[in-house]
PDB file of C-alpha atoms in Angstrom:
ATOM      1  CA  ALA A   1     -22.825   5.325  -4.371  1.00  0.00           C
ATOM      2  CA  VAL A   2     -20.269   6.674  -6.778  1.00  0.00           C
ATOM      3  CA  VAL A   3     -16.653   6.623  -5.603  1.00  0.00           C
ATOM      4  CA  SER A   4     -14.150   8.906  -7.260  1.00  0.00           C
ATOM      5  CA  THR A   5     -10.963   7.544  -8.762  1.00  0.00           C
ATOM      6  CA  GLN A   6      -8.899   9.781  -6.477  1.00  0.00           C
ATOM      7  CA  SER A   7     -10.417   8.414  -3.286  1.00  0.00           C
ATOM      8  CA  THR A   8     -10.124   4.860  -4.621  1.00  0.00           C
ATOM      9  CA  GLY A   9      -6.408   5.342  -5.261  1.00  0.00           C
ATOM     10  CA  SER A  10      -5.912   6.874  -1.846  1.00  0.00           C
ATOM     11  CA  ILE A  11      -7.716   4.008  -0.113  1.00  0.00           C
ATOM     12  CA  ALA A  12      -5.727   1.464  -2.132  1.00  0.00           C
ATOM     13  CA  ALA A  13      -2.486   3.203  -1.111  1.00  0.00           C
ATOM     14  CA  GLN A  14      -3.535   3.109   2.551  1.00  0.00           C
ATOM     15  CA  TYR A  15      -4.245  -0.623   2.328  1.00  0.00           C
ATOM     16  CA  PHE A  16      -0.952  -1.134   0.504  1.00  0.00           C
ATOM     17  CA  LYS A  17       0.845   0.581   3.396  1.00  0.00           C
ATOM     18  CA  ASP A  18      -0.945  -1.688   5.879  1.00  0.00           C
ATOM     19  CA  VAL A  19      -0.147  -4.840   3.880  1.00  0.00           C
ATOM     20  CA  VAL A  20       3.538  -3.934   3.716  1.00  0.00           C
ATOM     21  CA  ALA A  21       3.574  -3.250   7.466  1.00  0.00           C
ATOM     22  CA  ARG A  22       2.030  -6.657   8.189  1.00  0.00           C
ATOM     23  CA  MET A  23       4.147  -8.629   5.728  1.00  0.00           C
ATOM     24  CA  SER A  24       7.461  -6.878   6.432  1.00  0.00           C
ATOM     25  CA  VAL A  25       9.742  -5.421   3.807  1.00  0.00           C
ATOM     26  CA  ALA A  26      11.840  -8.590   3.628  1.00  0.00           C
ATOM     27  CA  LYS A  27       8.835 -10.694   2.633  1.00  0.00           C
ATOM     28  CA  CYS A  28       7.609  -8.102   0.123  1.00  0.00           C
ATOM     29  CA  LEU A  29      10.979  -7.943  -1.609  1.00  0.00           C
ATOM     30  CA  GLY A  30      11.911 -11.595  -1.144  1.00  0.00           C
ATOM     31  CA  ASN A  31       8.983 -13.195  -2.943  1.00  0.00           C
ATOM     32  CA  LYS A  32       9.747 -13.710  -6.627  1.00  0.00           C
ATOM     33  CA  ASP A  33       6.062 -13.611  -7.595  1.00  0.00           C
ATOM     34  CA  LEU A  34       5.005 -10.604  -5.509  1.00  0.00           C
ATOM     35  CA  THR A  35       8.090  -8.382  -5.702  1.00  0.00           C
ATOM     36  CA  PRO A  36       7.463  -7.035  -9.231  1.00  0.00           C
ATOM     37  CA  LYS A  37       3.834  -6.311  -8.336  1.00  0.00           C
ATOM     38  CA  PHE A  38       4.745  -4.569  -5.084  1.00  0.00           C
ATOM     39  CA  LEU A  39       7.393  -2.425  -6.763  1.00  0.00           C
ATOM     40  CA  SER A  40       5.145  -1.542  -9.685  1.00  0.00           C
ATOM     41  CA  ALA A  41       2.333  -0.509  -7.326  1.00  0.00           C
ATOM     42  CA  LEU A  42       4.773   1.457  -5.182  1.00  0.00           C
ATOM     43  CA  GLU A  43       6.075   3.371  -8.187  1.00  0.00           C
ATOM     44  CA  ARG A  44       2.527   4.178  -9.315  1.00  0.00           C
ATOM     45  CA  PHE A  45       1.499   5.363  -5.841  1.00  0.00           C
ATOM     46  CA  CYS A  46       4.590   7.569  -5.508  1.00  0.00           C
ATOM     47  CA  HIS A  47       3.789   9.334  -8.784  1.00  0.00           C
ATOM     48  CA  ASP A  48      -0.003   9.495  -8.587  1.00  0.00           C
ATOM     49  CA  ASN A  49      -1.919  12.712  -9.274  1.00  0.00           C
ATOM     50  CA  ASN A  50      -3.553  12.657  -5.832  1.00  0.00           C
ATOM     51  CA  GLN A  51      -1.434  14.151  -3.016  1.00  0.00           C
ATOM     52  CA  GLU A  52      -2.776  11.728  -0.416  1.00  0.00           C
ATOM     53  CA  THR A  53      -1.939   8.721  -2.587  1.00  0.00           C
ATOM     54  CA  ARG A  54       1.592  10.057  -3.138  1.00  0.00           C
ATOM     55  CA  TYR A  55       1.957  10.550   0.628  1.00  0.00           C
ATOM     56  CA  TYR A  56       1.172   6.876   1.338  1.00  0.00           C
ATOM     57  CA  GLY A  57       3.515   5.872  -1.479  1.00  0.00           C
ATOM     58  CA  ARG A  58       6.290   7.907   0.181  1.00  0.00           C
ATOM     59  CA  VAL A  59       5.548   6.281   3.554  1.00  0.00           C
ATOM     60  CA  VAL A  60       5.957   2.818   2.040  1.00  0.00           C
ATOM     61  CA  LEU A  61       9.024   3.835   0.039  1.00  0.00           C
ATOM     62  CA  SER A  62      10.646   5.205   3.190  1.00  0.00           C
ATOM     63  CA  THR A  63      10.488   1.705   4.686  1.00  0.00           C
ATOM     64  CA  PHE A  64      11.655  -0.022   1.485  1.00  0.00           C
ATOM     65  CA  LYS A  65      14.545   2.300   0.582  1.00  0.00           C
ATOM     66  CA  ASP A  66      16.867   1.113   3.358  1.00  0.00           C
ATOM     67  CA  ALA A  67      16.336  -2.594   2.671  1.00  0.00           C
ATOM     68  CA  PRO A  68      19.461  -4.435   1.544  1.00  0.00           C
ATOM     69  CA  GLY A  69      19.577  -4.703  -2.236  1.00  0.00           C
ATOM     70  CA  PHE A  70      16.576  -2.445  -2.812  1.00  0.00           C
ATOM     71  CA  GLU A  71      18.203  -0.578  -5.725  1.00  0.00           C
ATOM     72  CA  ALA A  72      19.259  -3.815  -7.434  1.00  0.00           C
ATOM     73  CA  THR A  73      15.795  -5.310  -6.904  1.00  0.00           C
ATOM     74  CA  CYS A  74      14.198  -2.240  -8.515  1.00  0.00           C
ATOM     75  CA  GLN A  75      16.514  -2.448 -11.510  1.00  0.00           C
ATOM     76  CA  LYS A  76      15.779  -6.147 -11.894  1.00  0.00           C
ATOM     77  CA  HIS A  77      11.988  -5.951 -11.710  1.00  0.00           C
ATOM     78  CA  LEU A  78      11.106  -2.489 -13.068  1.00  0.00           C
ATOM     79  CA  SER A  79      11.639  -0.675 -16.313  1.00  0.00           C
ATOM     80  CA  PRO A  80      14.665   1.646 -16.348  1.00  0.00           C
ATOM     81  CA  LYS A  81      12.394   4.695 -16.168  1.00  0.00           C
ATOM     82  CA  ALA A  82      10.376   3.346 -13.210  1.00  0.00           C
ATOM     83  CA  ALA A  83      13.561   2.319 -11.354  1.00  0.00           C
ATOM     84  CA  ARG A  84      15.024   5.796 -11.951  1.00  0.00           C
ATOM     85  CA  ASN A  85      11.793   7.401 -10.697  1.00  0.00           C
ATOM     86  CA  LEU A  86      11.955   5.418  -7.450  1.00  0.00           C
ATOM     87  CA  HIS A  87      15.666   6.208  -7.077  1.00  0.00           C
ATOM     88  CA  ASP A  88      14.936   9.923  -7.480  1.00  0.00           C
ATOM     89  CA  MET A  89      12.107   9.675  -4.963  1.00  0.00           C
ATOM     90  CA  CYS A  90      14.485   7.968  -2.486  1.00  0.00           C
ATOM     91  CA  ASP A  91      16.900  10.888  -2.895  1.00  0.00           C
ATOM     92  CA  THR A  92      14.059  13.321  -2.214  1.00  0.00           C
ATOM     93  CA  LEU A  93      13.011  11.342   0.870  1.00  0.00           C
ATOM     94  CA  ASN A  94      16.589  11.444   2.172  1.00  0.00           C
ATOM     95  CA  ARG A  95      16.654  15.228   1.761  1.00  0.00           C
ATOM     96  CA  LYS A  96      13.123  16.228   2.789  1.00  0.00           C
ATOM     97  CA  GLY A  97      11.607  13.243   4.595  1.00  0.00           C
ATOM     98  CA  VAL A  98       8.119  11.841   4.075  1.00  0.00           C
ATOM     99  CA  GLY A  99       6.257  15.059   4.849  1.00  0.00           C
ATOM    100  CA  SER A 100       2.821  15.320   6.379  1.00  0.00           C
ATOM    101  CA  LEU A 101      -0.535  13.975   5.301  1.00  0.00           C
ATOM    102  CA  PRO A 102      -2.229  16.554   3.051  1.00  0.00           C
TER     103      PRO A 102
END
């Protein structure tokens, strides 16, 4: 069976959300080896072309954004552009909320 890239990204984002829920935000952001990978994946999910993938990225970001030192952690582990993108998305989440599943 052929699986489209869009559905693959959406399924990956759903699993990412579940992994973060099981591990807790503190463990995701407190592990020096995993933190850059988690943040990079989160940034990609939040800015994906697929609406469903972006939704799951927003859900995860809504749990991360209130963690102590989240902004500093983003600036440390992400490129300036990626950190700015996540910061802008946090501002949007504060104004509009996560939204509903498309």
